[in-house]
Amino acid sequence: MEIKVIGSGYVGSTLAASLADLGHLVTAIDIDEDVVAAINDGRAPIHEPGLDELIAEHAGTTLRATTTYDSVADADVTFLAIQTPAREDGSIDTGVLEAAAEMTGEALANSGDHHLVVAKSTVVPPALADVRAALRRGLGEDLATDDTGLVAFGTNPEFLREGTAVEDFTHPDKLVVGTDVDWAHERLEAVFEPLLERHDAPVVRTDPETAMMIKYANNAFLAAKVSLINDLGNVCKEFSLDAYEVADAIGLDHRISEHFLRSGLGWGGSCFPKDTAALIAAAQEAGYDPAMLTAAVEVNDRQPERLLDILASHVDLEGARIAVLGLAFKPGTDDVRHSRAIPVIEGLLDRGADVVAYDPVATDNMRERFPDIEYAGSAAEALSGADGAAVVTGWDEFRALDAEFDAMTSPVVVDGRRIVEPTDELIYEGLTW
Ligand SMILES: NC(=O)c1ccc[n+]([C@@H]2O[C@H](COP(=O)([O-])OP(=O)(O)OC[C@H]3O[C@@H](n4cnc5c(N)ncnc54)[C@H](O)[C@@H]3O)[C@@H](O)[C@H]2O)c1
Ligand SMILES: O=c1ccn([C@@H]2O[C@H](COP(=O)(O)OP(=O)(O)O[C@H]3O[C@H](CO)[C@@H](O)[C@H](O)[C@H]3O)[C@@H](O)[C@H]2O)c(=O)[nH]1
């Protein structure tokens, strides 16, 4: 099938490369010329394991990138993978997505053929009306509501995680396809047919709004699960108990499951913070106050402060040199959006500490947020001469740190991810153990 993917960020570039790998003819469209040049050069525009190889394999043949919408009218299916950021009050801002939807509509106007436009972006159900309206505005005609219409709208929420995006995309737990039009359902499912031949997964057929609610409920559930284990973990710490021993045991109950029970600094990233905030704002706008979700956010917001308090109980932070190990919101990515490193660094600076930060891949991105702190080229360099260290991201390489701690002025390590191996020489504390 001929597929256009509009927006080539974390989701769009993974989607475009993976669909090309499934045998589709894919055009990745982005307004950012650097992103387009990277894909056409056979490189991934972001750091994501396996993506470079996939793009290198298909660029110039079944995968092409461009800044124009000219070829959209040739598409069987057009995916919109555009950012949907949060406004100041947490509510979703669909402005950029609407602009792309309108441009897509303009490109499809008067084509006289069947087209399916699918939102991959995460959008709260009530805001989908605005995305549809933008597409309709561009088209200059109504969208299909039954088999007689030519241009149909659908949603197909994405469940991939950064750091394992390619693997997650090709091995999904489920596919959720949301549209009100029968032919559109069939066409969207046909896109994923080659994927399902390689990896069987249930297909949930529903309407566009329910599909998006499934996406929000999925993320809300996982974020709340991590917050609950953090809340319980904080209790364990007060009782001088090891939250990981408790988590491992409760995870044996299949109704709870072992996943997403790693307590510590809490959740960051481009999705959990934004999506919980958007769902809370949309629910409140509709007249309901989602108390559990609000509590999940509150617990999450408190974890960096707890790490700083533990560090301050060992080191006078005023004028101290503190190593921050890890800047990405999780291992395997260069994404620093809502990384827990941000409140940790802010808190250290507020307390008068000098920060020396290290991350294997996310330094450049964090430099844009904190241009004035010191960045080290290795964990060893960050630790050398430090009065204390805060471990923020669970990069595997931190597991191997050992003699590097000897170069610290005082060997205080507060671990937010249970990744460092404690030794007798270290003054080591975990966040929930
Ligand atoms: N990042 C994730 O792990 C993830 C996972 C699932 C769902 N989502 C959702 O997917 C959507 C995209 O997220 P992302 O992280 O890939 O965003 P991103 O910011 O990484 O990428 C968006 C891309 O769209 C491009 N763009 C903006 N306006 C454009 C236009 N008019 N035409 C063409 N390109 C345009 C930008 O240049 C950028 O490259 C969001 O709604 C997000 O919530 C993200
Ligand atoms: O036991 C755990 C698991 C995760 N986290 C943290 O939770 C955040 C999110 O992690 P993860 O879910 O692995 O990464 P994301 O890439 O943000 O993926 C989430 O958000 C995506 C965007 O919506 C969805 O597509 C995915 O299904 C969903 O897992 C990170 O800061 C992790 O450090 C923990 O603290 N403890």
XYZ file of N, CA, C and O in Angstrom, residues 184-341:
632
model
N -13.044 1.929 5.816
C -11.864 2.493 6.470
C -11.272 1.488 7.462
O -10.054 1.337 7.569
N -12.146 0.778 8.185
C -11.683 -0.282 9.088
C -10.873 -1.311 8.317
O -9.777 -1.711 8.713
N -11.449 -1.743 7.183
C -10.766 -2.777 6.396
C -9.423 -2.279 5.874
O -8.413 -2.980 5.926
N -9.408 -1.035 5.409
C -8.159 -0.493 4.852
C -7.095 -0.358 5.945
O -5.931 -0.668 5.737
N -7.508 0.112 7.108
C -6.537 0.299 8.205
C -5.992 -1.057 8.668
O -4.794 -1.208 8.936
N -6.876 -2.031 8.741
C -6.409 -3.360 9.152
C -5.478 -3.958 8.094
O -4.537 -4.672 8.431
N -5.732 -3.619 6.819
C -4.869 -4.139 5.745
C -3.443 -3.601 5.884
O -2.472 -4.278 5.534
N -3.301 -2.374 6.414
C -1.959 -1.816 6.638
C -1.164 -2.743 7.546
O 0.038 -2.961 7.351
N -1.861 -3.285 8.555
C -1.153 -4.074 9.582
C -1.148 -5.579 9.301
O -0.572 -6.341 10.074
N -1.775 -5.972 8.196
C -1.820 -7.406 7.862
C -0.436 -8.049 7.835
O -0.213 -9.091 8.468
N 0.547 -7.417 7.125
C 1.886 -8.043 7.108
C 2.527 -8.107 8.482
O 3.309 -9.018 8.766
N 2.186 -7.168 9.350
C 2.726 -7.198 10.715
C 2.112 -8.377 11.476
O 2.821 -9.134 12.161
N 0.799 -8.551 11.309
C 0.113 -9.624 12.044
C 0.526 -11.010 11.540
O 0.426 -11.991 12.268
N 1.004 -11.048 10.271
C 1.516 -12.334 9.767
C 2.808 -12.714 10.491
O 3.088 -13.876 10.729
N 3.609 -11.686 10.845
C 4.875 -11.950 11.556
C 4.644 -12.130 13.046
O 5.362 -12.840 13.723
N 3.671 -11.393 13.589
C 3.453 -11.409 15.042
C 1.955 -11.259 15.293
O 1.370 -10.217 15.014
N 1.346 -12.314 15.796
C -0.104 -12.288 16.003
C -0.452 -11.398 17.197
O 0.226 -11.433 18.227
N -1.492 -10.588 17.048
C -1.946 -9.735 18.155
C -3.429 -9.464 17.966
O -3.904 -9.388 16.822
N -4.175 -9.323 19.067
C -5.594 -9.018 18.917
C -5.822 -7.632 18.311
O -5.074 -6.703 18.609
N -6.836 -7.533 17.447
C -7.191 -6.235 16.861
C -8.486 -5.767 17.527
O -9.493 -6.472 17.508
N -8.424 -4.597 18.139
C -9.618 -4.026 18.772
C -10.227 -3.046 17.775
O -9.619 -2.040 17.425
N -11.425 -3.376 17.299
C -12.132 -2.544 16.325
C -13.117 -1.662 17.066
O -14.024 -2.171 17.733
N -12.965 -0.355 16.943
C -13.884 0.510 17.680
C -14.019 1.852 16.962
O -13.552 2.020 15.831
N -14.673 2.802 17.622
C -14.830 4.134 17.021
C -13.620 5.002 17.398
O -12.868 4.659 18.316
N -13.414 6.131 16.720
C -12.209 6.943 16.971
C -12.082 7.415 18.421
O -10.974 7.402 18.981
N -13.178 7.825 19.036
C -13.111 8.364 20.402
C -12.750 7.265 21.396
O -11.892 7.465 22.272
N -13.389 6.100 21.275
C -13.095 5.013 22.214
C -11.635 4.580 22.061
O -10.944 4.284 23.046
N -11.160 4.541 20.808
C -9.759 4.147 20.578
C -8.825 5.069 21.357
O -7.868 4.610 22.003
N -9.088 6.355 21.324
C -8.229 7.303 22.049
C -8.393 7.163 23.561
O -7.428 7.319 24.310
N -9.619 6.857 24.009
C -9.804 6.675 25.458
C -9.021 5.452 25.930
O -8.479 5.434 27.037
N -8.933 4.440 25.065
C -8.139 3.241 25.401
C -6.681 3.646 25.601
O -6.013 3.218 26.541
N -6.187 4.518 24.731
C -4.800 4.989 24.842
C -4.577 5.717 26.172
O -3.613 5.447 26.899
N -5.477 6.640 26.498
C -5.318 7.394 27.754
C -5.452 6.484 28.967
O -4.720 6.624 29.952
N -6.417 5.568 28.918
C -6.628 4.670 30.057
C -5.400 3.783 30.255
O -4.970 3.510 31.382
N -4.813 3.341 29.143
C -3.594 2.520 29.191
C -2.475 3.257 29.927
O -1.868 2.736 30.883
N -2.211 4.487 29.482
C -1.130 5.265 30.099
C -1.465 5.650 31.536
O -0.590 5.642 32.408
N -2.733 6.002 31.787
C -3.139 6.399 33.145
C -2.940 5.222 34.101
O -2.451 5.386 35.224
N -3.301 4.041 33.635
C -3.186 2.851 34.480
C -1.730 2.574 34.832
O -1.383 2.321 35.996
N -0.863 2.639 33.808
C 0.559 2.347 34.042
C 1.208 3.418 34.913
O 1.981 3.099 35.832
N 0.892 4.690 34.653
C 1.475 5.776 35.460
C 1.009 5.638 36.911
O 1.806 5.788 37.851
N -0.270 5.332 37.084
C -0.805 5.199 38.450
C -0.201 3.984 39.149
O 0.025 3.995 40.361
N 0.100 2.936 38.375
C 0.712 1.744 38.966
C 2.098 2.095 39.517
O 2.451 1.712 40.641
N 2.873 2.848 38.731
C 4.212 3.254 39.205
C 4.068 4.175 40.414
O 4.816 4.063 41.391
N 3.086 5.072 40.383
C 2.905 5.964 41.543
C 2.498 5.174 42.776
O 2.921 5.494 43.896
N 1.669 4.157 42.594
C 1.255 3.358 43.754
C 2.456 2.616 44.348
O 2.625 2.592 45.577
N 3.312 2.066 43.482
C 4.474 1.347 44.030
C 5.453 2.350 44.646
O 6.147 2.027 45.621
N 5.470 3.584 44.137
C 6.313 4.612 44.769
C 5.753 5.011 46.132
O 6.514 5.196 47.092
N 4.440 5.147 46.217
C 3.808 5.489 47.493
C 4.095 4.375 48.514
O 4.530 4.637 49.646
N 3.892 3.133 48.067
C 4.167 1.988 48.954
C 5.661 1.915 49.269
O 6.053 1.583 50.401
N 6.486 2.233 48.262
C 7.939 2.215 48.454
C 8.376 3.230 49.499
O 9.267 2.951 50.324
N 7.765 4.406 49.473
C 8.093 5.425 50.476
C 7.723 4.930 51.875
O 8.450 5.171 52.848
N 6.595 4.223 51.952
C 6.187 3.651 53.244
C 7.218 2.610 53.682
O 7.660 2.592 54.838
N 7.630 1.755 52.739
C 8.646 0.737 53.058
C 9.890 1.400 53.633
O 10.452 0.937 54.637
N 10.329 2.471 52.979
C 11.552 3.160 53.418
C 11.380 3.680 54.855
O 12.297 3.558 55.669
N 10.216 4.243 55.152
C 9.961 4.733 56.522
C 10.030 3.584 57.525
O 10.422 3.758 58.668
N 9.618 2.382 57.085
C 9.644 1.200 57.964
C 11.002 0.487 57.899
O 11.137 -0.625 58.418
N 11.994 1.066 57.212
C 13.301 0.439 56.971
C 13.160 -0.920 56.277
O 13.867 -1.887 56.599
N 12.249 -0.986 55.332
C 12.058 -2.219 54.551
C 12.442 -1.964 53.092
O 12.474 -0.820 52.640
N 12.696 -3.055 52.360
C 13.125 -2.968 50.971
C 11.903 -3.090 50.054
O 11.316 -4.175 49.916
N 11.546 -1.989 49.403
C 10.353 -1.984 48.537
C 10.484 -2.965 47.375
O 9.478 -3.461 46.856
N 11.729 -3.242 46.933
C 11.909 -4.149 45.790
C 11.582 -5.587 46.172
O 11.058 -6.343 45.357
N 11.902 -5.936 47.418
C 11.556 -7.297 47.876
C 10.032 -7.435 47.928
O 9.470 -8.452 47.497
N 9.381 -6.384 48.410
C 7.915 -6.406 48.496
C 7.318 -6.440 47.084
O 6.410 -7.231 46.790
N 7.855 -5.591 46.179
C 7.322 -5.515 44.808
C 7.485 -6.854 44.092
O 6.573 -7.314 43.399
N 8.657 -7.470 44.244
C 8.888 -8.761 43.580
C 7.847 -9.781 44.027
O 7.356 -10.579 43.228
N 7.499 -9.725 45.298
C 6.541 -10.708 45.818
C 5.117 -10.405 45.349
O 4.400 -11.314 44.911
N 4.711 -9.137 45.388
C 3.324 -8.863 44.945
C 3.188 -9.083 43.439
O 2.137 -9.469 42.950
N 4.307 -8.894 42.695
C 4.284 -9.106 41.252
C 4.038 -10.555 40.864
O 3.687 -10.847 39.717
N 4.204 -11.470 41.810
C 3.947 -12.888 41.521
C 2.448 -13.160 41.392
O 2.044 -14.182 40.825
N 1.644 -12.278 41.936
C 0.195 -12.401 41.780
C -0.142 -11.967 40.353
O 0.082 -10.805 39.991
N -0.680 -12.887 39.540
C -0.854 -12.552 38.120
C -1.806 -11.382 37.923
O -1.769 -10.706 36.911
N -2.670 -11.126 38.922
C -3.581 -9.988 38.767
C -2.815 -8.667 38.895
O -3.250 -7.639 38.397
N -1.680 -8.692 39.575
C -0.863 -7.479 39.711
C 0.188 -7.438 38.607
O 0.357 -6.431 37.941
N 0.886 -8.530 38.372
C 1.969 -8.706 37.384
C 3.246 -7.976 37.805
O 3.202 -6.996 38.523
N 4.363 -8.508 37.315
C 5.676 -8.000 37.741
C 6.050 -6.671 37.072
O 7.017 -6.022 37.452
N 5.295 -6.271 36.029
C 5.709 -5.111 35.227
C 5.325 -3.791 35.878
O 4.328 -3.686 36.577
N 6.158 -2.787 35.612
C 5.891 -1.426 36.117
C 5.771 -1.383 37.633
O 4.905 -0.722 38.193
N 6.663 -2.121 38.300
C 6.717 -2.115 39.760
C 8.073 -1.630 40.253
O 8.437 -1.889 41.386
N 8.809 -0.921 39.391
C 10.131 -0.411 39.786
C 9.942 0.958 40.447
O 9.647 1.947 39.786
N 10.111 0.982 41.753
C 9.921 2.251 42.466
C 11.210 3.069 42.427
O 12.283 2.559 42.132
N 11.085 4.358 42.722
C 12.240 5.248 42.702
C 11.823 6.674 42.402
O 10.889 7.193 43.015
N 12.494 7.252 41.396
C 12.293 8.681 41.101
C 10.991 8.989 40.383
O 10.632 10.148 40.217
N 10.297 7.939 39.905
C 9.010 8.181 39.268
C 9.090 8.306 37.765
O 10.128 8.087 37.164
N 7.954 8.675 37.182
C 7.854 8.687 35.725
C 8.048 10.075 35.124
O 7.630 11.075 35.667
N 8.723 10.054 33.958
C 8.866 11.255 33.143
C 8.541 10.879 31.718
O 7.806 9.916 31.480
N 9.107 11.624 30.766
C 8.898 11.297 29.372
C 7.862 12.174 28.714
O 7.235 13.018 29.348
N 7.678 11.915 27.419
C 6.792 12.783 26.656
C 5.339 12.374 26.825
O 4.452 13.084 26.380
N 5.088 11.223 27.455
C 3.710 10.728 27.444
C 3.012 10.720 28.796
O 1.954 11.328 28.940
N 3.564 10.006 29.794
C 2.822 9.881 31.063
C 2.469 11.247 31.661
O 1.302 11.484 32.008
N 3.451 12.178 31.798
C 3.100 13.470 32.400
C 2.054 14.236 31.571
O 1.082 14.769 32.101
N 2.279 14.263 30.249
C 1.380 15.014 29.368
C -0.003 14.364 29.302
O -1.019 15.046 29.374
N -0.021 13.039 29.192
C -1.314 12.373 28.985
C -2.152 12.340 30.264
O -3.380 12.476 30.207
N -1.502 12.166 31.432
C -2.289 12.211 32.683
C -2.844 13.628 32.872
O -4.022 13.793 33.221
N -2.009 14.639 32.598
C -2.472 16.031 32.762
C -3.628 16.322 31.806
O -4.625 16.949 32.197
N -3.509 15.866 30.560
C -4.559 16.144 29.572
C -5.864 15.437 29.950
O -6.953 16.009 29.799
N -5.736 14.204 30.457
C -6.950 13.468 30.818
C -7.630 14.116 32.023
O -8.861 14.252 32.057
N -6.815 14.537 32.998
C -7.386 15.212 34.174
C -8.097 16.499 33.729
O -9.244 16.755 34.107
N -7.418 17.287 32.885
C -8.008 18.565 32.445
C -9.298 18.322 31.662
O -10.297 19.021 31.878
N -9.283 17.329 30.774
C -10.485 17.073 29.955
C -11.626 16.544 30.816
O -12.797 16.891 30.604
N -11.282 15.700 31.813
C -12.333 15.166 32.699
C -12.939 16.297 33.521
O -14.171 16.390 33.660
N -12.074 17.185 34.043
C -12.571 18.313 34.845
C -13.437 19.238 33.994
O -14.488 19.699 34.434
N -13.009 19.447 32.768
C -13.787 20.281 31.829
C -15.185 19.660 31.624
O -16.174 20.366 31.496
N -15.216 18.325 31.656
C -16.502 17.640 31.471
C -17.286 17.531 32.784
O -18.385 16.984 32.804
N -16.685 18.003 33.900
C -17.423 18.041 35.163
C -17.074 16.939 36.152
O -17.739 16.774 37.169
N -15.995 16.180 35.880
C -15.618 15.102 36.803
C -14.184 15.310 37.279
O -13.289 15.597 36.484
N -13.976 15.133 38.599
C -12.640 15.293 39.160
C -12.023 13.909 39.388
O -12.433 13.193 40.303
N -11.046 13.493 38.573
C -10.498 12.130 38.699
C -9.457 12.049 39.832
O -8.271 12.288 39.613
N -9.926 11.710 41.024
C -9.103 11.808 42.236
C -7.884 10.877 42.199
O -6.791 11.255 42.644
N -8.040 9.679 41.684
C -6.918 8.726 41.642
C -5.792 9.254 40.749
O -4.612 9.132 41.071
N -6.185 9.801 39.610
C -5.179 10.314 38.671
C -4.447 11.511 39.252
O -3.230 11.643 39.101
N -5.196 12.370 39.941
C -4.570 13.539 40.557
C -3.569 13.093 41.618
O -2.464 13.632 41.718
N -3.943 12.081 42.378
C -3.041 11.563 43.417
C -1.788 10.950 42.784
O -0.670 11.103 43.302
N -1.961 10.261 41.649
C -0.814 9.644 40.968
C 0.202 10.713 40.561
O 1.413 10.535 40.716
N -0.305 11.833 40.079
C 0.579 12.933 39.675
C 1.268 13.526 40.910
O 2.476 13.802 40.888
N 0.510 13.696 41.986
C 1.082 14.281 43.213
C 2.223 13.429 43.755
O 3.285 13.932 44.111
N 2.009 12.125 43.829
C 3.058 11.221 44.329
C 4.286 11.343 43.432
O 5.419 11.444 43.905
N 4.043 11.377 42.111
C 5.161 11.456 41.168
C 5.952 12.751 41.345
O 7.180 12.744 41.291
N 5.235 13.837 41.565
C 5.910 15.140 41.720
C 6.767 15.188 42.978
O 7.716 15.966 43.060
N 6.425 14.371 43.985
C 7.149 14.436 45.257
C 8.471 13.659 45.249
O 9.353 13.930 46.058
N 8.612 12.674 44.345
C 9.782 11.776 44.421
C 11.121 12.502 44.259
O 12.054 12.238 45.024
N 11.254 13.454 43.297
C 12.555 14.152 43.191
C 12.903 14.909 44.470
O 14.069 14.939 44.886
N 11.883 15.485 45.113
C 12.114 16.215 46.367
C 12.616 15.250 47.446
O 13.498 15.588 48.241
N 12.089 14.050 47.455
C 12.550 13.059 48.444
C 14.021 12.710 48.209
O 14.790 12.549 49.148
N 14.382 12.568 46.920
C 15.796 12.270 46.627
C 16.688 13.399 47.146
O 17.729 13.147 47.775
N 16.271 14.638 46.904
C 17.092 15.787 47.333
C 17.196 15.827 48.851
O 18.263 16.133 49.396
N 16.103 15.517 49.551
C 16.131 15.521 51.024
C 17.105 14.459 51.544
O 17.852 14.696 52.495
N 17.100 13.284 50.900
C 18.017 12.217 51.348
C 19.467 12.663 51.123
O 20.322 12.521 51.994
N 19.716 13.246 49.928
C 21.075 13.724 49.624
C 21.493 14.787 50.651
O 22.617 14.745 51.182
N 20.559 15.709 50.950
C 20.876 16.806 51.876
C 21.097 16.298 53.303
O 21.750 16.974 54.104
N 20.590 15.107 53.601
C 20.817 14.562 54.948
C 22.260 14.061 55.109
O 22.730 13.812 56.212
N 22.978 13.893 53.976
C 24.377 13.434 54.027
C 25.380 14.540 53.672
O 26.525 14.491 54.102
N 24.937 15.475 52.804
C 25.862 16.492 52.278
C 25.214 17.868 52.421
O 24.034 18.020 52.091
N 25.988 18.853 52.896
C 25.487 20.234 52.874
C 25.531 20.682 51.410
O 26.617 20.839 50.833
N 24.362 20.859 50.799
C 24.326 21.071 49.350
C 24.826 22.459 48.928
O 25.244 22.637 47.780
N 24.772 23.430 49.823
C 25.251 24.786 49.490
C 26.742 24.726 49.105
O 27.578 24.343 49.925
N 27.035 25.032 47.864
C 28.416 25.048 47.398
C 28.990 23.661 47.108
O 30.148 23.554 46.702
N 28.190 22.622 47.308
C 28.707 21.258 47.059
C 28.700 20.945 45.559
O 27.881 21.470 44.805
N 29.642 20.084 45.152
C 29.690 19.644 43.747
C 28.936 18.305 43.674
O 29.355 17.313 44.291
N 27.816 18.318 42.948
C 26.975 17.110 42.911
C 26.933 16.551 41.486
O 26.596 17.260 40.523
N 27.265 15.267 41.367
C 27.189 14.590 40.073
C 25.757 14.091 39.861
O 25.187 13.442 40.743
N 25.193 14.421 38.695
C 23.878 13.881 38.326
C 24.132 12.854 37.238
O 24.584 13.189 36.137
N 23.864 11.600 37.561
C 24.138 10.521 36.601
C 22.846 10.159 35.879
O 21.915 9.607 36.474
N 22.789 10.490 34.603
C 21.607 10.204 33.796
C 20.756 11.448 33.636
O 20.452 12.129 34.616
N 20.414 11.754 32.372
C 19.581 12.926 32.070
C 18.339 12.528 31.268
O 17.309 13.192 31.349
N 18.432 11.449 30.507
C 17.284 10.976 29.725
C 16.179 10.523 30.677
O 16.451 10.115 31.806
N 14.923 10.561 30.205
C 13.823 10.215 31.110
C 13.777 8.728 31.413
O 13.165 8.292 32.373
N 14.472 7.954 30.576
C 14.625 6.514 30.813
C 15.816 6.043 29.992
O 16.237 6.757 29.057
N 16.367 4.866 30.276
C 17.494 4.402 29.466
C 17.064 4.087 28.031
O 15.900 3.756 27.792
N 18.011 4.193 27.097
C 17.731 3.800 25.711
C 17.244 4.934 24.840
O 16.943 4.730 23.669
N 17.116 6.141 25.399
C 16.626 7.263 24.603
C 17.435 8.523 24.909
O 18.061 8.610 25.977
N 17.396 9.479 23.954
C 18.012 10.786 24.212
C 16.945 11.814 24.591
O 17.211 13.002 24.653
N 15.722 11.339 24.813
C 14.592 12.229 25.104
C 14.671 12.702 26.561
O 14.775 11.876 27.478
N 14.626 14.024 26.754
C 14.675 14.552 28.131
C 13.354 15.207 28.513
O 13.265 15.848 29.557
N 12.326 15.043 27.657
C 11.053 15.686 27.972
C 10.508 15.170 29.304
O 10.356 13.976 29.496
N 10.248 16.080 30.225
C 9.749 15.754 31.574
C 10.628 14.732 32.302
O 10.138 13.993 33.162
N 11.921 14.693 31.946
C 12.816 13.789 32.665
C 12.850 14.200 34.133
O 12.815 15.394 34.463
N 12.956 13.209 35.014
C 13.074 13.509 36.454
C 14.389 14.234 36.744
O 14.575 14.784 37.820
N 15.299 14.211 35.774
C 16.555 14.950 35.961
C 16.276 16.444 36.077
O 17.032 17.160 36.748
